[in-house]
XYZ file of C-alpha atoms in Angstrom:
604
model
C 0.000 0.000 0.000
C 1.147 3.735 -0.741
C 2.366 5.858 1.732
C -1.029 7.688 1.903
C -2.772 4.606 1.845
C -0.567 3.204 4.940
C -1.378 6.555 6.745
C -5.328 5.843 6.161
C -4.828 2.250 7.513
C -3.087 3.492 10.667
C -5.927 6.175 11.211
C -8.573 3.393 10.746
C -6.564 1.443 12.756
C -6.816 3.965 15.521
C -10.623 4.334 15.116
C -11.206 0.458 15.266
C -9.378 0.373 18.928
C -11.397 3.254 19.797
C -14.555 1.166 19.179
C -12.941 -1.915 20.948
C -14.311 -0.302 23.825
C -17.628 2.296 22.758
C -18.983 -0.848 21.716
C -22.205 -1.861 24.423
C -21.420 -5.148 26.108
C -23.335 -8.076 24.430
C -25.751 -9.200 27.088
C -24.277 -12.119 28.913
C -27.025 -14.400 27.708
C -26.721 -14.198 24.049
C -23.257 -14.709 24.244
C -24.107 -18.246 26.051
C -26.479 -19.241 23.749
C -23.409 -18.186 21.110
C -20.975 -21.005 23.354
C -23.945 -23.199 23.305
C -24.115 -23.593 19.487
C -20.332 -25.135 20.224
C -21.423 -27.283 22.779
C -24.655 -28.564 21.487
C -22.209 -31.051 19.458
C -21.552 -32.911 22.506
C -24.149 -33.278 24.211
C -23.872 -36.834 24.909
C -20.909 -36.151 26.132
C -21.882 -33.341 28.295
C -25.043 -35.714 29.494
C -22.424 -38.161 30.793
C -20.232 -35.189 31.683
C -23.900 -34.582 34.001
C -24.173 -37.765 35.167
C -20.663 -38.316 36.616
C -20.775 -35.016 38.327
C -24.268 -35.647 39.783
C -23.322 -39.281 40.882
C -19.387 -38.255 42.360
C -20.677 -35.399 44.853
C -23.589 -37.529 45.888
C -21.294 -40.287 47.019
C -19.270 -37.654 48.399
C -22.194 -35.962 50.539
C -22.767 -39.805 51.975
C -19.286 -38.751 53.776
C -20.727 -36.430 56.325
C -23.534 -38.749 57.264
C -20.907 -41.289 57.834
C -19.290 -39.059 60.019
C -22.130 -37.816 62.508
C -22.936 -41.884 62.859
C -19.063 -42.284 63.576
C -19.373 -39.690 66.305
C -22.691 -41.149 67.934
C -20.991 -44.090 68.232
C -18.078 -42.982 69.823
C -20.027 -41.212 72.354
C -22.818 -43.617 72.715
C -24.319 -44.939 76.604
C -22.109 -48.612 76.394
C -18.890 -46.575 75.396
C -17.034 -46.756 72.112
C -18.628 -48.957 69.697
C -15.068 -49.290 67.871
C -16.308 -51.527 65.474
C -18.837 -49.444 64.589
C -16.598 -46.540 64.321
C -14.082 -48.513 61.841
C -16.758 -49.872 59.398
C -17.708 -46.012 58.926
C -14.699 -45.025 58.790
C -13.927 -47.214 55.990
C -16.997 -46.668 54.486
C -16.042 -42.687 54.472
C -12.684 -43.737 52.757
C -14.323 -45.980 50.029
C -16.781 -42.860 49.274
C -14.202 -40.297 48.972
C -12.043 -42.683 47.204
C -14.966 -43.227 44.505
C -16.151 -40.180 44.166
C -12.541 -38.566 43.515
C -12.207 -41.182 40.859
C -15.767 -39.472 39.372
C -14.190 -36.572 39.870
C -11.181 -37.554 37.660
C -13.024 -39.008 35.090
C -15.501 -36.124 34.809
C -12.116 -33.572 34.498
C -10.892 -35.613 31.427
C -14.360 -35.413 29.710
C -14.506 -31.942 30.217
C -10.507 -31.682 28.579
C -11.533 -33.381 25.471
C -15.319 -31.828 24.921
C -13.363 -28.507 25.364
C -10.522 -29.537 23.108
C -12.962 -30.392 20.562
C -15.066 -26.926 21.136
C -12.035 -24.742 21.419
C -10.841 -26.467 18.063
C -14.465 -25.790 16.458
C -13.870 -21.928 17.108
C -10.930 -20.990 16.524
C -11.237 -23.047 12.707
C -14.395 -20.483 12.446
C -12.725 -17.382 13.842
C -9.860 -18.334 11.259
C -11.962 -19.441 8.351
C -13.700 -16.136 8.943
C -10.007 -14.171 9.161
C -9.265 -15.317 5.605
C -12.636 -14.377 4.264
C -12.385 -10.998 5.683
C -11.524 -8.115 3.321
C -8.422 -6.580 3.263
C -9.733 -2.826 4.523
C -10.530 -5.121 7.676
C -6.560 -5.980 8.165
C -6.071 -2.074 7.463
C -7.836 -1.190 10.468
C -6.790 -3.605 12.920
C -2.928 -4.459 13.953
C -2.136 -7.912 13.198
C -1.667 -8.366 17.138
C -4.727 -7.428 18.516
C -6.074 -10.195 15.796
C -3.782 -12.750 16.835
C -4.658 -12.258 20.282
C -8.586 -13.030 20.328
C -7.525 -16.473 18.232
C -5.097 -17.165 20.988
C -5.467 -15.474 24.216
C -9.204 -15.388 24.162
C -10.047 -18.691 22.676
C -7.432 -19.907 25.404
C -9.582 -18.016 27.707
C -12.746 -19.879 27.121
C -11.066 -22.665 26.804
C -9.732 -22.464 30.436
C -13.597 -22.317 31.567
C -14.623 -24.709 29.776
C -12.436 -27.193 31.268
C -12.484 -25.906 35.004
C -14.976 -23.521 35.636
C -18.286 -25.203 34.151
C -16.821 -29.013 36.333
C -16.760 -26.727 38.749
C -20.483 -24.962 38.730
C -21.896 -28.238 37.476
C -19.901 -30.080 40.907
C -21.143 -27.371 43.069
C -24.716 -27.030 41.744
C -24.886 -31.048 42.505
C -23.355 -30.103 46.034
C -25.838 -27.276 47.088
C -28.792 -29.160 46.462
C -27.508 -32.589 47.961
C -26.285 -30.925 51.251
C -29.745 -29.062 51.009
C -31.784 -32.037 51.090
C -29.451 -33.737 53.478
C -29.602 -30.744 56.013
C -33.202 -31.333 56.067
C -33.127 -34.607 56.667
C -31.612 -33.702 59.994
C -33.035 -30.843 61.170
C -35.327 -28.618 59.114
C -34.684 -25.369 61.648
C -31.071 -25.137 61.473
C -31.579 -24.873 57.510
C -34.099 -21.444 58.708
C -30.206 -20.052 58.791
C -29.676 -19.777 54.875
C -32.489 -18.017 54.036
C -30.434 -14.791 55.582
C -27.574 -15.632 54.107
C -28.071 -17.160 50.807
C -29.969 -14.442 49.232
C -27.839 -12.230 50.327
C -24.921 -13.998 48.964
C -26.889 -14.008 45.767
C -27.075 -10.259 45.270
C -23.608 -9.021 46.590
C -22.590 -11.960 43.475
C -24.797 -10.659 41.140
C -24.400 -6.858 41.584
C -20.955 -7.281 41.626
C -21.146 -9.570 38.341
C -22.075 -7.003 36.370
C -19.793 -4.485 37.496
C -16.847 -6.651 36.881
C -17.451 -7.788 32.888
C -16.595 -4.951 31.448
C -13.484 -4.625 33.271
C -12.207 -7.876 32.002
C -13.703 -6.745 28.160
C -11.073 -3.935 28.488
C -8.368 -5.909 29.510
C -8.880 -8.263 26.615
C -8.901 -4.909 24.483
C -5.733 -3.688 25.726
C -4.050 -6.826 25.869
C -4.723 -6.866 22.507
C -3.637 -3.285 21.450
C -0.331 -4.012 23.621
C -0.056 -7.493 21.587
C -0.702 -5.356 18.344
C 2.694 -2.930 19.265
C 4.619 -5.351 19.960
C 4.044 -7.131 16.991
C 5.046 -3.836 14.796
C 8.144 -3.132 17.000
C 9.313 -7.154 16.354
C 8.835 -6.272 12.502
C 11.090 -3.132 12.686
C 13.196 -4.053 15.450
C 16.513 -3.550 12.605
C 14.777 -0.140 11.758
C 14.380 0.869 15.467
C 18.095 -0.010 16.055
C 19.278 1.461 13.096
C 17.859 4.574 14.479
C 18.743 4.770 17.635
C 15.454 4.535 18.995
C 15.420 1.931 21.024
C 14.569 4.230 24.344
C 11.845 5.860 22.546
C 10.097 2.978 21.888
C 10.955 1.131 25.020
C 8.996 4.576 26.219
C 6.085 4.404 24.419
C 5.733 0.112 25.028
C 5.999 1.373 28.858
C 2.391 3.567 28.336
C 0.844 0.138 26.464
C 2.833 -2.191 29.186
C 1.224 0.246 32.034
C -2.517 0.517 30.283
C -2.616 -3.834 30.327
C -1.320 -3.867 33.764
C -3.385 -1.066 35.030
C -6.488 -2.934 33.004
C -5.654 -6.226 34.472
C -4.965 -4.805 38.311
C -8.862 -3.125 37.538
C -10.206 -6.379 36.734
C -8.469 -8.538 39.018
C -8.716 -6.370 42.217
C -12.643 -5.737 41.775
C -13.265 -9.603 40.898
C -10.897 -10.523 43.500
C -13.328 -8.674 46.536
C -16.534 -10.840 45.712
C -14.771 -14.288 47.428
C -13.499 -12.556 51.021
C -17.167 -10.932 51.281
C -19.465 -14.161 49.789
C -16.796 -15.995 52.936
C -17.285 -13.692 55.612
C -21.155 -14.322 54.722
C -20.532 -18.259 54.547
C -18.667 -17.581 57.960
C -21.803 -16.110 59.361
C -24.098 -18.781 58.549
C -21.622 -21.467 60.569
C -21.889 -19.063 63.521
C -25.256 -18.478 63.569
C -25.428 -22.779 62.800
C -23.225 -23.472 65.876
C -25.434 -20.825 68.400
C -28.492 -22.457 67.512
C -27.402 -26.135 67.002
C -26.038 -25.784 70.556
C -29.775 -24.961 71.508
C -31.137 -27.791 69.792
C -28.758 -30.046 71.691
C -29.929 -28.782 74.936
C -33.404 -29.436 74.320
C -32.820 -33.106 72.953
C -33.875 -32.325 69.486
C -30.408 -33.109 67.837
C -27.437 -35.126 68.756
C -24.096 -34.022 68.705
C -22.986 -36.544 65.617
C -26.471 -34.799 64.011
C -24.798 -31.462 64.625
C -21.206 -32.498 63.526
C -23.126 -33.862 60.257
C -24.956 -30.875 59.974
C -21.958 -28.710 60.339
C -20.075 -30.737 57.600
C -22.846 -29.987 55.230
C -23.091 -26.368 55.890
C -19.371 -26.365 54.834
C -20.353 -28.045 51.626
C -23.288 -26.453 50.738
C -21.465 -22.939 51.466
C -18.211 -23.503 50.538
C -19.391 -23.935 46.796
C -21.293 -20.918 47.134
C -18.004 -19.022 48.052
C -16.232 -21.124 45.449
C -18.690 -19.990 43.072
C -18.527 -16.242 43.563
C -14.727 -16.621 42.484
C -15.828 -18.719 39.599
C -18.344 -15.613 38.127
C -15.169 -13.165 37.758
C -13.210 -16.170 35.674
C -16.749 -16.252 33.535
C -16.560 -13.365 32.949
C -13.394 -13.158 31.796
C -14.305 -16.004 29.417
C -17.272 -13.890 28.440
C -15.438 -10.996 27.786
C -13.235 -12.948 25.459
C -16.033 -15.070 23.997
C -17.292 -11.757 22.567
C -14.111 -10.323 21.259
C -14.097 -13.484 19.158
C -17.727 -13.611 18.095
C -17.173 -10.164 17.031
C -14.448 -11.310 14.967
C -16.717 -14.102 12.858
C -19.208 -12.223 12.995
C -17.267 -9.293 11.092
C -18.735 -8.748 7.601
C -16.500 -11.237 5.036
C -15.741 -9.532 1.417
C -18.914 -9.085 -0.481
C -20.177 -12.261 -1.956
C -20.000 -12.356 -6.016
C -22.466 -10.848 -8.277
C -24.744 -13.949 -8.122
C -24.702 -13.902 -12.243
C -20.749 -13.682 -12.205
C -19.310 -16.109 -15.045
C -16.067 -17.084 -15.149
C -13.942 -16.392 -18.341
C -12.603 -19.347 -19.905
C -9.615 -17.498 -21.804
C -8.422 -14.172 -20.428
C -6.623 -12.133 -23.150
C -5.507 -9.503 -20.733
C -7.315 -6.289 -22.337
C -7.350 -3.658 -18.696
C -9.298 -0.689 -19.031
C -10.362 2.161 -16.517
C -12.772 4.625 -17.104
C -13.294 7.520 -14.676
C -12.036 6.314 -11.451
C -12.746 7.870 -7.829
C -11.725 6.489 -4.741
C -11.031 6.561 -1.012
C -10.182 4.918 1.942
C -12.569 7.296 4.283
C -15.486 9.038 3.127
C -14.486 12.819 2.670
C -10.994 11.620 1.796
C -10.342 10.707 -2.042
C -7.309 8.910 -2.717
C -7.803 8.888 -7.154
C -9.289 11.028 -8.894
C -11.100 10.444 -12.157
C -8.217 7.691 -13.313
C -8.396 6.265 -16.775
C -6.127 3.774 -19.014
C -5.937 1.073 -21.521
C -3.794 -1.599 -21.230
C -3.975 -3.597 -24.574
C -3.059 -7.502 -24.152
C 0.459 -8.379 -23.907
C 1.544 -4.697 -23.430
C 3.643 -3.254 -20.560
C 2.314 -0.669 -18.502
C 4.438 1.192 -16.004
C 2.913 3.521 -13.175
C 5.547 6.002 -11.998
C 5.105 9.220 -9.183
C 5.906 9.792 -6.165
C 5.181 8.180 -3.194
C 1.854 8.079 -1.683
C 0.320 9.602 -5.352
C -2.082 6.387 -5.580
C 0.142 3.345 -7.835
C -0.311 0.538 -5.437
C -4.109 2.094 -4.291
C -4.744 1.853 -8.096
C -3.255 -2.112 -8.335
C -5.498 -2.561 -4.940
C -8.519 -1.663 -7.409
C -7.503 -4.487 -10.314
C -7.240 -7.115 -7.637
C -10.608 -5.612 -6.210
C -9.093 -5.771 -2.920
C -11.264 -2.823 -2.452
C -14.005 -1.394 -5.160
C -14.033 2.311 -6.509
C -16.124 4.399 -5.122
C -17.239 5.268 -8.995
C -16.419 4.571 -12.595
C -15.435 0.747 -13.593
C -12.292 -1.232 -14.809
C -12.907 -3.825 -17.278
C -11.485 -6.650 -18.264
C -11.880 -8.099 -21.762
C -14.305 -5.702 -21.909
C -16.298 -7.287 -18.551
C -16.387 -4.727 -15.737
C -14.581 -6.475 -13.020
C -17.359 -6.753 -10.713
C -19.244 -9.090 -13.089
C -16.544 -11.427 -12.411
C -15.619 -14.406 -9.818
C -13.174 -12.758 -7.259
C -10.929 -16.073 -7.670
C -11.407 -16.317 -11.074
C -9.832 -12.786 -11.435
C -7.499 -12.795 -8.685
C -6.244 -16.108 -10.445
C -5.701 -14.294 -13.865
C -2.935 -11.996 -12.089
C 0.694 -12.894 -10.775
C 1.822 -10.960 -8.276
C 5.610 -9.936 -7.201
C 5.167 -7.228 -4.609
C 8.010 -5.169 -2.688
C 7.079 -7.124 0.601
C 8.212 -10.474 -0.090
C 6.102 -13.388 1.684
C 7.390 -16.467 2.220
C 6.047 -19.388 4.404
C 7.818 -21.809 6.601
C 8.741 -25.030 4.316
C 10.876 -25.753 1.924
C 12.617 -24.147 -0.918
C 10.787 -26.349 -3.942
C 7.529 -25.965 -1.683
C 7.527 -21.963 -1.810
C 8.370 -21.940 -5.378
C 5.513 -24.117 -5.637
C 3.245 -21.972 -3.618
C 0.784 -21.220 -6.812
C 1.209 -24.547 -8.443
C 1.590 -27.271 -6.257
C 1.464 -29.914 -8.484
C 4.286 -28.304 -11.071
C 7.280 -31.065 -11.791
C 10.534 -30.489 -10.146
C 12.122 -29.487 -14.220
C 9.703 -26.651 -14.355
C 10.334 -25.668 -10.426
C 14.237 -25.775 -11.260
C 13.819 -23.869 -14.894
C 12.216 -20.991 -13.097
C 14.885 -21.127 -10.438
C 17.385 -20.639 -12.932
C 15.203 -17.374 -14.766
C 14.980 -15.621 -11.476
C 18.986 -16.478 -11.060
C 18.204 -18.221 -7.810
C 19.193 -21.477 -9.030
C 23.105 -21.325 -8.179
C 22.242 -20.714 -4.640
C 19.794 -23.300 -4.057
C 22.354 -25.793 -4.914
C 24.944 -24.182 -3.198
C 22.785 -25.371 0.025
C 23.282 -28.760 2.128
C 19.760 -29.862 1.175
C 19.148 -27.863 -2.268
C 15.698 -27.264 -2.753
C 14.996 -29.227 0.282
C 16.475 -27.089 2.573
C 13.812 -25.634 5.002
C 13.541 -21.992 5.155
C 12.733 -20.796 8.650
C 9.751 -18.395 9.982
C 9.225 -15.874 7.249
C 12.591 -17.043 5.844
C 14.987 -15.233 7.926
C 17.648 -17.604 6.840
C 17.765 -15.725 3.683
C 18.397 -12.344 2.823
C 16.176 -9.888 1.477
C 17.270 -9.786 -2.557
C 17.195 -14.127 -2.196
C 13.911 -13.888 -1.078
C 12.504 -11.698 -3.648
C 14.461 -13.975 -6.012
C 12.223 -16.929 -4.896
C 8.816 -14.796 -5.634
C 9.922 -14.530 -8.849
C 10.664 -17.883 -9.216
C 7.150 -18.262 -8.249
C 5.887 -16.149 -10.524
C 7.922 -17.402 -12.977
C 5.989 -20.594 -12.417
C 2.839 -19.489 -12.793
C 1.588 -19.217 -16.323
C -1.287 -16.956 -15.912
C -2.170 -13.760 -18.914
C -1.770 -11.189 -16.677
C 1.455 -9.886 -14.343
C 1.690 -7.267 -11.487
C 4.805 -5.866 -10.126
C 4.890 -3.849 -7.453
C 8.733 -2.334 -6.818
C 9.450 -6.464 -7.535
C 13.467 -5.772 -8.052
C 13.499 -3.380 -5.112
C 15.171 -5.474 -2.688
C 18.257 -6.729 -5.468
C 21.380 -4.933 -5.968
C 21.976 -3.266 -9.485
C 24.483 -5.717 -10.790
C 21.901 -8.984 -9.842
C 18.959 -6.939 -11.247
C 20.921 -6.408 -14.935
C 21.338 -10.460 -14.862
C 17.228 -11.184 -14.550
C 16.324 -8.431 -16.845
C 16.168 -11.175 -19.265
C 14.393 -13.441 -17.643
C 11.921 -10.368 -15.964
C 11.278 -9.564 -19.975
C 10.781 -13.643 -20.549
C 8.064 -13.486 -18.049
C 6.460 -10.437 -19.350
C 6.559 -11.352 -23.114
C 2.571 -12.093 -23.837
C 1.272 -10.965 -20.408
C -0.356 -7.699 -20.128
C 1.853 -6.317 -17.342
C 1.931 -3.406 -14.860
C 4.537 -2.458 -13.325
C 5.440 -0.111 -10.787
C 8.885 1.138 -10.664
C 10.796 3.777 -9.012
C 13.648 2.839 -10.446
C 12.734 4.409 -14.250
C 15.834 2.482 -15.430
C 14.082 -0.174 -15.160
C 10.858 0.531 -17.034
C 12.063 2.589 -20.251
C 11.278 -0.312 -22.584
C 7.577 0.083 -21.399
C 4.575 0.005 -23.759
C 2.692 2.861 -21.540
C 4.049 4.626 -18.931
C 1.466 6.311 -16.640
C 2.789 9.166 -14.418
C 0.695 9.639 -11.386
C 0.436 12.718 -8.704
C -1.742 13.368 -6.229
C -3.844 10.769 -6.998
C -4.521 11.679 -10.609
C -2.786 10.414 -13.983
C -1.047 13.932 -15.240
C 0.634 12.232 -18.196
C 1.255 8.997 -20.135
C 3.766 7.636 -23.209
C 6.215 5.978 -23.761
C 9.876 6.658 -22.120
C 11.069 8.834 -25.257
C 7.689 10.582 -25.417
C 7.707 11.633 -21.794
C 11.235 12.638 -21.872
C 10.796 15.131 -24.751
C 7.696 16.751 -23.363
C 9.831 18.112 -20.340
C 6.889 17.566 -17.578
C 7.020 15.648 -14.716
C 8.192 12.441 -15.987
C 11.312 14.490 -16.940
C 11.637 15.392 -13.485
C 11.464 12.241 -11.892
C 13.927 11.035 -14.680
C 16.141 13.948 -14.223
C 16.436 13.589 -10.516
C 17.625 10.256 -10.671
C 19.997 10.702 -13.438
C 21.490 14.006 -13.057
C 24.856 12.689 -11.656
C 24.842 10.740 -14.517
């Protein structure tokens, strides 16, 4: 993208993080019913999941019983009924024993149905990243992206596996200590309805207060993700500059924002447990007072209180457990909706549903009357028109940020004018199959791109099933070939993330290779020798004018040695085309051309 264009994606950029946080909260219900469309998958796994929670606590609440029966016996009229006292004891043992192994089994469940749910959305939330259109990846940084598939999904995934065992364990808990309190004395249980409801409302109130808290930490953790992903890109750049301070500045503000987001969200979720406790607390106070005047009047004994006491604990204690569980859910909600947002973000417009795909593209280009911009109020080109007959060379030359790569943007349709129409064998552009025209063009941009595999396999990259003599003849065009077999492995040899192994002009050498191998009518390059030294860029001329002969071409050049044997040569500024020719034709009007031409060439 142009300089101008760059400066519109940062602003958008800059809008879209703003918006990160105007946007309302979704209500926490819809995004459950969102999780639930993952889950519904499984739900006879989730049924068992049920089952093994319901049937592990309930052999664990046959503990406590065991224990006040223990206790009467110990303290019974004939004296210690030891073997009594064993045979529950062992019976307590056996329960615990089983239900921990419930407990086990339900965990692993619960790892694999949330393997297999976590798996289901992050495909979707990257299915929908490549259908997204490219004005999306202008406005958002590449870390704040990376972070919802990651962080987020990692997120729900971490209460998935732990905190929905957990509610699930503790609703099965509640209600059996419930029912087993009453069993031994309904007017001790006259105690919760104090403090249970008002449990329920300090969790609640407090709920809602602490989501959006944990939505902005996502955000920022994001936006800090996002800077330090730029910073990584340019760290030669930085240090070339001397700039490192600056920058270690400026990641200290987004360091300090994510702390400062995460200490908000953390030390307001962190409150609800010590106050839902001190209620909990209350309850076994008030349990004790009046369990001690049950006892008096003979309505209780004291293994019935003991028992009674144990099941407070565990009818509580979830309750308390619980309260710390709502600020990890919502975290997990908060992060659920950053990545709903995400597949739910508008994918590129579908094709004209009467599209037809051309069965031989001859490479005829034409714009009439183009007008664009990346903002509304903004325009970026201004009433652009051209021809580009098949099998001719067309060259865009200006200066930077005057609109060449905007206007190459527009022939991919990697974004759509705003008016007028390019054509292509005389069928506006829009009539067409994305692919289908997409698939028409090779493209060698400045940026080279190359993914982590091997040599052959990047060469490759736009036929996959090309022979290893055509791989290796257009490995010897680009001038690559030498090198490759200079290397241990050849073509096998495994170039490392974003192939740092190589240097800058071999890397561009391989995307020409690649384009090389492509045989498609139509060629784009974008600065495509910018990266190789003069004397290397003299030895592919050749092959560069082998790969152009029959292909309508454009190509965009700063270099104006390198485009003089051009067909057309369109000079742009400010966004408009100000004059076109060929190279002797421009140099004898004495306009701008001239004085791009004479700038680089008046040593000379």
């Amino acid at each position: 993208m142009s300089v101008k264009g760059e400066q519109k994606a940062i602003s958008f950029r800059h809008v879209a993080n703003r918006g990160a946080f105007e946007r309302p909260v979704q209500p926490a219900g819809q995004v459950l019913r969102r999780l639930w469309t993952y889950m519904r998958p499984h739900l006879w796994g989730l049924l068992l999941a049920a089952a093994l929670s319901i049937l592990g606590n309930v052999i664990g609440l046959v503990g406590p019983r065991l224990s006040g029966r223990a206790i009467d016996a110990i303290l019974g009229e004939g004296g210690v009924d030891f073997p009594n006292v064993f045979r529950y004891a062992l019976w307590m043992v056996g329960c615990y024993a089983l239900s921990g192994a419930m407990t086990y089994a339900l965990s692993r469940l619960m790892i694999r149905i949330s393997r297999s749910i976590v798996f289901d959305m992050r495909r979707d939330a990257f299915n929908r990243l490549v259908s997204l259109p490219v004005s999306y990846f202008d406005r958002h940084q590449p870390g704040d992206v990376i972070s919802r598939i990651s962080y987020d999904i990692d997120t729900i995934n971490t209460s998935l596996t732990h905190d929905l065992v957990q509610m699930a364990a503790s609703l099965v808990t509640v209600v059996g200590s419930l029912l087993m309190m009453l069993s031994i004395t309904p007017l001790l249980v006259l105690v919760f309805a104090v403090t249970i409801p008002l449990s329920m409302a300090v969790t609640r109130y407090r709920a809602k207060r602490v989501r959006p808290l944990f939505r902005e930490r996502s955000a920022k953790l994001g936006a800090m993700n996002g800077f330090i992903e730029e910073i990584t890109a340019g760290l030669k750049t930085i240090r070339a500059y001397g700039r490192e301070e600056a920058f270690t500045r400026r990641f200290d503000g987004k360091n300090d924002e994510a702390v400062d987001a995460f200490y908000r969200a953390d030390r307001f979720a962190c409150i609800n447990g010590p106050i839902v406790n001190c209620i909990n607390n209350l309850s076994l106070a008030l349990i004790s007072f009046f369990g001690i005047l049950l006892y008096m009047g003979g309505r209780v004994t004291l293994g019935n209180i003991s028992s009674f006491v144990l099941y407070s604990r565990k009818f509580s204690g979830p309750i308390n457990e619980f309260a710390n569980i709502i600020s990890d859910l919502q975290s997990a909600l908060a992060a659920a909706e950053r990545v709903f947002r995400l597949i739910d973000e508008e994918p590129e417009p579908a094709d004209d549903p009467e599209a037809r795909a051309m069965d031989d593209v001859r490479g005829h280009v034409e714009a009439q009357a183009l007008r664009f911009s990346y903002e509304p109020g903004r325009e970026i080109l201004h009433g652009v028109d051209f021809v580009a007959p098949p099998g001719k060379v067309v060259a865009i030359v200006g200066e930077t940020g005057c609109g060449k790569t905007t206007l190459i943007n527009l022939l991919m349709r990697f974004y759509d004018a705003d008016s007028g129409r390019i054509t292509l064998d005389e069928h506006p552009i829009r009539s067409l199959p994305r692919a289908d025209l997409r698939r028409a063009y090779t493209m060698v941009l400045q940026d080279t791109w190359l993914f982590y595999g091997t040599i052959r396999e990047n060469i490759a990259y736009g036929k996959p099933d090309a022979t290893e003599e055509k791989i290796v003849a257009a490995a010897k065009a680009a001038m690559i070939h030498g090198y490759i077999e200079s290397l241990p492995q050849g073509y096998d040899t495994l170039l490392s993330d974003n192939a740092v192994n190589l240097s800058k002009g071999q890397k561009q050498l391989l995307t020409i290779a690649r384009a090389i191998l492509i045989d498609s009518p139509m060629l784009i390059l974008d600065e495509a020798t910018s990266n190789v030294d003069t004397q290397t860029e003299r030895q592919i001329q050749s092959a560069m004018l082998r790969l152009m002969e029959g292909r309508t071409c454009f190509v965009i050049a700063h270099r104006l040695s390198t485009i003089q044997g051009a067909d057309q040569i369109l000079v742009m500024d400010k966004g408009a085309i100000v004059e076109r020719g060929t190279h002797r034709e421009l140099l004898s009007r004495r306009g701008t051309y001239y004085e791009l031409y004479a700038a680089q060439f008046q040593g000379a």
